Coordinates of C-alpha atoms in Angstrom, one line a residue:
M25 CA 47.1 -26.4 -3.8
V26 CA 44.7 -29.3 -4.4
E27 CA 43.1 -28.6 -1.0
L28 CA 42.6 -24.9 -1.9
I29 CA 40.9 -25.9 -5.1
V30 CA 38.6 -28.3 -3.2
V31 CA 37.7 -25.6 -0.7
L32 CA 36.9 -23.2 -3.6
V33 CA 34.7 -25.7 -5.3
I34 CA 32.8 -26.4 -2.1
M35 CA 32.3 -22.7 -1.6
A36 CA 31.1 -22.3 -5.1
I37 CA 28.6 -25.1 -4.7
L38 CA 27.3 -23.6 -1.4
S39 CA 26.9 -20.2 -2.9
A40 CA 25.1 -21.5 -5.9
A41 CA 22.7 -23.2 -3.6
L42 CA 22.2 -20.1 -1.4
V43 CA 21.8 -17.3 -4.0
P44 CA 18.3 -18.4 -5.2
S45 CA 17.1 -18.5 -1.6
L46 CA 18.4 -15.1 -0.9
I47 CA 16.8 -13.6 -4.0
G48 CA 13.5 -15.1 -2.9
Y49 CA 13.8 -13.5 0.6
I50 CA 14.6 -10.1 -1.0
S51 CA 11.5 -10.4 -3.2
Q52 CA 9.3 -11.4 -0.2
T53 CA 10.7 -8.4 1.8
R54 CA 9.9 -6.0 -1.0
Q55 CA 6.3 -7.4 -1.3
S56 CA 5.9 -7.2 2.5
T57 CA 7.1 -3.6 2.6
A58 CA 4.7 -2.6 -0.3
K59 CA 1.8 -4.3 1.6
N60 CA 2.6 -2.4 4.8
E61 CA 2.8 0.9 2.9
A62 CA -0.5 0.1 1.2
A63 CA -2.0 -0.7 4.6
S64 CA -0.8 2.8 5.8
V65 CA -2.6 4.4 2.8
V66 CA -5.8 2.5 3.5
S67 CA -5.6 3.5 7.2
A68 CA -5.1 7.2 6.2
A69 CA -7.9 7.1 3.6
Q70 CA -10.3 5.5 6.2
T71 CA -9.4 8.2 8.8
I72 CA -10.2 10.9 6.3
T73 CA -13.3 9.2 5.2
S74 CA -14.6 8.6 8.7
S75 CA -13.8 12.2 9.7
A76 CA -15.6 13.6 6.6
Y77 CA -18.5 11.1 7.1
A78 CA -19.0 12.4 10.7
D79 CA -18.9 16.1 9.7
T80 CA -22.1 17.9 8.8
N81 CA -20.4 19.3 5.7
S82 CA -18.8 16.0 4.7
T83 CA -15.4 17.6 5.0
Y84 CA -12.1 16.4 6.5
Y85 CA -10.3 19.5 7.8
N86 CA -6.6 19.1 7.1
Q87 CA -4.8 20.4 10.2
S88 CA -1.3 20.2 8.6
G89 CA -1.9 23.2 6.3
G90 CA -2.8 21.3 3.2
S91 CA -6.1 21.3 1.4
D92 CA -9.3 20.0 3.0
V93 CA -11.1 17.0 1.6
T94 CA -14.8 17.2 1.0
I95 CA -16.3 13.8 0.2
T96 CA -19.3 14.0 -2.1
Y97 CA -21.2 10.7 -2.2
V98 CA -22.6 10.1 -5.6
S99 CA -24.8 7.1 -5.5
V100 CA -23.0 6.0 -2.3
T101 CA -19.6 5.6 -4.0
Y102 CA -16.9 8.2 -4.0
T103 CA -13.6 8.2 -5.8
F104 CA -10.8 10.4 -4.4
S105 CA -9.6 13.2 -6.7
N106 CA -5.9 13.9 -7.2
N107 CA -6.0 16.6 -4.5
D108 CA -7.6 14.2 -2.1
I109 CA -5.0 11.6 -2.9
A110 CA -2.3 14.1 -2.1
V111 CA -3.8 14.6 1.3
V112 CA -3.9 10.8 1.9
K113 CA -0.3 10.5 0.8
S114 CA 0.8 13.2 3.2
L115 CA -1.1 11.6 6.1
S116 CA 0.1 8.1 5.3
E117 CA 3.7 9.3 4.8
V118 CA 4.4 6.9 2.0
T119 CA 6.9 7.5 -0.9
G120 CA 5.2 5.5 -3.6
T121 CA 2.3 6.4 -5.9
I122 CA -1.3 6.2 -5.0
T123 CA -3.3 5.7 -8.2
S124 CA -6.8 5.5 -6.9
I125 CA -9.0 5.3 -3.8
T126 CA -12.6 4.3 -3.8
V127 CA -15.0 4.7 -0.9
T128 CA -18.4 2.9 -0.7
K129 CA -20.9 3.6 2.1
G130 CA -18.2 5.3 4.2
V131 CA -15.7 2.4 3.9
V132 CA -12.6 2.3 1.8
T133 CA -13.2 -0.5 -0.6
A134 CA -10.4 -0.2 -3.2
V135 CA -6.9 1.3 -3.3
S136 CA -4.3 1.0 -6.0
Y137 CA -0.7 1.7 -4.8
T138 CA 2.7 1.4 -6.4
S139 CA 5.7 1.3 -4.2
T140 CA 9.1 2.8 -5.0
N141 CA 10.3 -0.8 -5.7
N142 CA 7.6 -1.0 -8.5
Q143 CA 5.5 -3.4 -6.5
I144 CA 1.8 -2.8 -7.4
V145 CA -0.5 -3.5 -4.5
T146 CA -4.3 -3.6 -5.0
Y147 CA -6.5 -3.5 -1.9
T148 CA -10.1 -4.7 -2.1
A149 CA -12.8 -5.0 0.6
S150 CA -16.5 -5.0 0.7
A151 CA -18.5 -2.1 2.2
D152 CA -20.7 -4.4 4.2
G153 CA -17.9 -6.6 5.5
T154 CA -19.1 -9.8 3.9
T155 CA -15.8 -10.3 2.0
P156 CA -12.6 -10.0 3.9
A157 CA -10.2 -7.3 2.9
K158 CA -7.2 -8.5 0.9
Y159 CA -4.0 -7.1 -0.5
D160 CA -2.8 -8.4 -3.9
V161 CA 0.8 -7.7 -4.9
T162 CA 2.0 -7.9 -8.5

């Protein structure tokens, strides 16, 4: 009986030491998944932007049956509308919420994305490439 109690105490000590580590790994995995989803959103938005930028009408023609995206450059910066964001969400195949997408000089410079795990990812980049792109997770 004493040996059984000693084994249980040792197991309790080991599990107490491992639980915080496992919780940290779960948190890191959620953040990594959210960053990957945000990267997919950025890639889809850049694809749409590049296609529209190359078209004479500044339009991305949605081949999947949804609405087309016409990018109107107002003082070289364009913020995607809700309809445009819906097209990006469809193309990127993410399940979270895309809050905003900003394009400057034909380059996606800002994206705000919230994953289904409530991880908020903010993507920022400079249009001229002087500042490296980064993903901040909160």
